[in-house]
mmCIF file of C-alpha atoms in Angstrom:
data_model
loop_
_atom_site.group_PDB
_atom_site.id
_atom_site.type_symbol
_atom_site.label_atom_id
_atom_site.label_comp_id
_atom_site.label_asym_id
_atom_site.label_seq_id
_atom_site.Cartn_x
_atom_site.Cartn_y
_atom_site.Cartn_z
ATOM 1 C CA MET N 1 33.833 0.238 -6.447
ATOM 2 C CA ARG N 2 32.562 -0.940 -3.067
ATOM 3 C CA GLY N 3 29.384 0.410 -1.492
ATOM 4 C CA PHE N 4 28.178 0.372 2.108
ATOM 5 C CA TYR N 5 24.554 0.082 3.235
ATOM 6 C CA ILE N 6 23.623 -0.044 6.909
ATOM 7 C CA GLY N 7 20.320 -0.941 8.486
ATOM 8 C CA ARG N 8 18.954 -2.627 11.599
ATOM 9 C CA PHE N 9 17.179 -5.148 9.347
ATOM 10 C CA GLN N 10 14.627 -6.059 12.051
ATOM 11 C CA PRO N 11 13.751 -7.889 9.836
ATOM 12 C CA TYR N 12 15.335 -7.527 6.405
ATOM 13 C CA HIS N 13 12.352 -6.850 4.115
ATOM 14 C CA ASP N 14 11.435 -6.212 0.487
ATOM 15 C CA GLY N 15 12.120 -2.475 0.817
ATOM 16 C CA HIS N 16 15.710 -3.224 1.837
ATOM 17 C CA HIS N 17 15.922 -5.838 -0.914
ATOM 18 C CA ARG N 18 14.811 -3.396 -3.608
ATOM 19 C CA MET N 19 17.378 -0.868 -2.392
ATOM 20 C CA VAL N 20 20.100 -3.539 -2.517
ATOM 21 C CA ARG N 21 18.979 -4.439 -6.054
ATOM 22 C CA GLU N 22 19.543 -0.803 -7.078
ATOM 23 C CA ILE N 23 22.857 -0.514 -5.243
ATOM 24 C CA VAL N 24 24.360 -3.647 -6.842
ATOM 25 C CA SER N 25 23.714 -2.117 -10.261
ATOM 26 C CA GLU N 26 26.124 0.685 -9.300
ATOM 27 C CA VAL N 27 28.904 -1.121 -7.389
ATOM 28 C CA ASP N 28 31.229 -4.095 -7.798
ATOM 29 C CA GLU N 29 31.007 -5.144 -4.158
ATOM 30 C CA LEU N 30 28.630 -4.323 -1.314
ATOM 31 C CA VAL N 31 29.128 -4.202 2.439
ATOM 32 C CA LEU N 32 25.889 -4.586 4.392
ATOM 33 C CA GLY N 33 26.212 -3.314 7.942
ATOM 34 C CA ILE N 34 23.935 -4.895 10.556
ATOM 35 C CA GLY N 35 23.248 -1.857 12.743
ATOM 36 C CA SER N 36 22.467 -2.026 16.462
ATOM 37 C CA ALA N 37 24.169 -5.423 16.414
ATOM 38 C CA GLY N 38 24.233 -5.697 20.207
ATOM 39 C CA HIS N 39 20.467 -5.381 20.569
ATOM 40 C CA SER N 40 18.069 -8.322 20.487
ATOM 41 C CA HIS N 41 15.103 -9.916 22.232
ATOM 42 C CA SER N 42 13.072 -6.713 22.476
ATOM 43 C CA ARG N 43 9.988 -5.516 20.620
ATOM 44 C CA ARG N 44 12.059 -2.992 18.618
ATOM 45 C CA ASN N 45 14.996 -5.333 18.053
ATOM 46 C CA PRO N 46 13.756 -8.926 18.300
ATOM 47 C CA PHE N 47 16.457 -10.632 16.235
ATOM 48 C CA THR N 48 20.118 -11.178 17.107
ATOM 49 C CA ALA N 49 22.941 -9.926 14.924
ATOM 50 C CA GLY N 50 23.675 -13.496 13.856
ATOM 51 C CA GLU N 51 20.065 -14.101 12.844
ATOM 52 C CA ARG N 52 20.063 -10.896 10.821
ATOM 53 C CA VAL N 53 23.361 -11.887 9.192
ATOM 54 C CA MET N 54 21.627 -15.105 8.070
ATOM 55 C CA MET N 55 18.593 -13.204 6.749
ATOM 56 C CA VAL N 56 20.683 -10.739 4.766
ATOM 57 C CA THR N 57 23.344 -13.174 3.516
ATOM 58 C CA LYS N 58 20.771 -15.662 2.227
ATOM 59 C CA SER N 59 18.630 -12.930 0.658
ATOM 60 C CA VAL N 60 21.405 -11.142 -1.245
ATOM 61 C CA ALA N 61 22.875 -14.392 -2.580
ATOM 62 C CA GLU N 62 20.626 -13.996 -5.638
ATOM 63 C CA PHE N 63 22.570 -10.923 -6.788
ATOM 64 C CA ASP N 64 25.688 -11.175 -8.935
ATOM 65 C CA CYS N 65 27.730 -9.045 -6.563
ATOM 66 C CA THR N 66 30.290 -9.928 -3.924
ATOM 67 C CA SER N 67 28.835 -8.970 -0.571
ATOM 68 C CA TYR N 68 30.087 -8.798 2.992
ATOM 69 C CA VAL N 69 27.685 -8.727 5.932
ATOM 70 C CA VAL N 70 29.204 -7.207 9.066
ATOM 71 C CA PRO N 71 27.668 -6.532 12.477
ATOM 72 C CA ILE N 72 28.050 -2.934 13.658
ATOM 73 C CA GLU N 73 27.367 -2.295 17.338
ATOM 74 C CA ASP N 74 25.903 1.019 18.423
ATOM 75 C CA LEU N 75 28.221 3.755 19.569
ATOM 76 C CA ASP N 76 26.664 6.519 21.610
ATOM 77 C CA ARG N 77 29.079 9.175 20.306
ATOM 78 C CA ASN N 78 27.926 10.335 16.897
ATOM 79 C CA SER N 79 31.051 12.392 16.246
ATOM 80 C CA VAL N 80 33.191 9.230 15.999
ATOM 81 C CA TRP N 81 30.555 6.863 14.564
ATOM 82 C CA VAL N 82 31.942 6.843 10.998
ATOM 83 C CA SER N 83 35.402 5.924 12.312
ATOM 84 C CA HIS N 84 33.776 3.112 14.285
ATOM 85 C CA VAL N 85 31.953 1.860 11.168
ATOM 86 C CA ARG N 86 35.176 2.001 9.137
ATOM 87 C CA SER N 87 37.000 -0.010 11.801
ATOM 88 C CA MET N 88 34.372 -2.774 11.663
ATOM 89 C CA SER N 89 33.930 -2.924 7.887
ATOM 90 C CA PRO N 90 35.897 -3.562 4.730
ATOM 91 C CA SER N 91 36.799 -0.221 3.148
ATOM 92 C CA PHE N 92 34.145 1.361 0.953
ATOM 93 C CA ASP N 93 33.887 4.190 -1.569
ATOM 94 C CA VAL N 94 30.280 5.275 -1.219
ATOM 95 C CA ALA N 95 27.588 4.925 1.446
ATOM 96 C CA TYR N 96 23.880 4.435 0.769
ATOM 97 C CA SER N 97 21.307 5.692 3.227
ATOM 98 C CA ASN N 98 18.066 7.600 3.569
ATOM 99 C CA ASN N 99 18.571 8.206 7.289
ATOM 100 C CA PRO N 100 19.214 11.936 7.889
ATOM 101 C CA LEU N 101 21.664 11.377 10.767
ATOM 102 C CA VAL N 102 23.641 8.745 8.860
ATOM 103 C CA ILE N 103 23.768 11.028 5.809
ATOM 104 C CA GLN N 104 25.018 13.909 7.951
ATOM 105 C CA LEU N 105 27.707 11.855 9.702
ATOM 106 C CA PHE N 106 29.073 10.311 6.502
ATOM 107 C CA THR N 107 28.986 13.679 4.712
ATOM 108 C CA GLU N 108 30.904 15.366 7.531
ATOM 109 C CA ALA N 109 33.488 12.562 7.306
ATOM 110 C CA GLY N 110 33.936 13.205 3.581
ATOM 111 C CA VAL N 111 32.155 10.048 2.382
ATOM 112 C CA GLU N 112 29.962 10.295 -0.696
ATOM 113 C CA VAL N 113 26.370 9.409 0.223
ATOM 114 C CA ARG N 114 23.729 8.305 -2.251
ATOM 115 C CA GLN N 115 20.028 8.089 -1.478
ATOM 116 C CA SER N 116 17.322 6.103 -3.174
ATOM 117 C CA PRO N 117 13.564 6.346 -3.138
ATOM 118 C CA MET N 118 11.763 4.515 -0.339
ATOM 119 C CA PHE N 119 9.662 1.597 -1.518
ATOM 120 C CA ASN N 120 6.102 1.311 -0.189
ATOM 121 C CA ARG N 121 7.310 2.758 3.124
ATOM 122 C CA GLY N 122 3.881 2.626 4.763
ATOM 123 C CA VAL N 123 4.004 -1.175 4.678
ATOM 124 C CA LEU N 124 7.693 -1.957 4.146
ATOM 125 C CA GLU N 125 8.853 -0.734 7.523
ATOM 126 C CA GLY N 126 10.276 -2.893 10.288
ATOM 127 C CA ALA N 127 7.826 -1.631 12.918
ATOM 128 C CA GLU N 128 4.852 -2.487 10.686
ATOM 129 C CA LEU N 129 6.207 -5.967 9.975
ATOM 130 C CA ARG N 130 6.926 -6.664 13.648
ATOM 131 C CA GLU N 131 3.406 -5.513 14.552
ATOM 132 C CA ARG N 132 1.920 -7.846 11.937
ATOM 133 C CA MET N 133 4.001 -10.717 13.311
ATOM 134 C CA ASP N 134 2.955 -9.935 16.874
ATOM 135 C CA GLU N 135 -0.731 -9.796 15.969
ATOM 136 C CA GLY N 136 -0.749 -12.853 13.695
ATOM 137 C CA GLY N 137 -1.153 -10.774 10.535
ATOM 138 C CA GLU N 138 0.171 -11.300 7.026
ATOM 139 C CA TRP N 139 3.897 -10.519 6.687
ATOM 140 C CA ARG N 140 5.537 -13.327 4.690
ATOM 141 C CA HIS N 141 4.776 -11.685 1.319
ATOM 142 C CA LEU N 142 6.694 -8.560 2.427
ATOM 143 C CA VAL N 143 10.084 -10.220 2.973
ATOM 144 C CA PRO N 144 12.345 -12.344 0.767
ATOM 145 C CA ASP N 145 11.747 -16.101 1.091
ATOM 146 C CA PRO N 146 15.058 -16.714 2.920
ATOM 147 C CA VAL N 147 13.918 -14.314 5.660
ATOM 148 C CA VAL N 148 10.738 -16.338 6.141
ATOM 149 C CA ASP N 149 12.904 -19.463 6.454
ATOM 150 C CA VAL N 150 15.176 -17.890 9.084
ATOM 151 C CA ILE N 151 12.282 -16.505 11.131
ATOM 152 C CA GLU N 152 10.583 -19.888 11.089
ATOM 153 C CA GLU N 153 13.835 -21.694 11.967
ATOM 154 C CA ILE N 154 14.364 -19.571 15.087
ATOM 155 C CA ASP N 155 10.675 -19.437 16.133
ATOM 156 C CA GLY N 156 10.862 -15.684 15.613
ATOM 157 C CA ILE N 157 7.106 -15.098 15.728
ATOM 158 C CA GLU N 158 6.851 -16.694 19.164
ATOM 159 C CA ARG N 159 9.791 -14.555 20.332
ATOM 160 C CA ILE N 160 8.199 -11.327 19.095
ATOM 161 C CA GLN N 161 4.910 -12.219 20.749
ATOM 162 C CA ARG N 162 6.632 -13.129 24.017
ATOM 163 C CA VAL N 163 8.839 -10.021 24.257
ATOM 164 C CA SER N 164 5.831 -7.858 23.399
ATOM 165 C CA GLU N 165 3.877 -9.125 26.406
ATOM 166 C CA THR N 166 3.708 -7.122 29.604
ATOM 167 C CA ASP N 167 3.538 -8.269 33.185
ATOM 168 C CA THR N 168 1.514 -5.298 34.428
ATOM 169 C CA ASN N 169 -2.207 -5.023 35.042
ATOM 170 C CA GLU N 170 -2.468 -1.592 33.412
ATOM 171 C CA THR N 171 -5.410 -1.025 31.076
#
């Protein structure tokens, strides 16, 4: 059985990793979709699709499960989004998500959707991690080691801090 799990992974963190750990106990193969693949270099989406592919691929290598990491660009027409995902991904039998819209779209398309509990969501959330990075706070202990390596390799902290700056004099 092949599962599908999509996320923006900005960055891939321990909450995602724990969900993947649960998913691989239920499937033979896993497709990880890099959502919003066309977005990068912004406060909300600082990392490129390729950088996120590196983060995810290196992090999930520890699991004994064949995995495929595929970029999925946004499509601003929800009614055809599942068809778009299917066209960009290896086929899959079950989708994993906690996102209400994603659950609705897959369900309407006849795809089985499984949810899992969120893990320490107050801290393990991309926005919280990006804020910590921007402000020089502690974040490394909240992501798998390979993610730290990728972020350091690409000078990701400097990028987040730079794209978070403003050029206005507003107070």
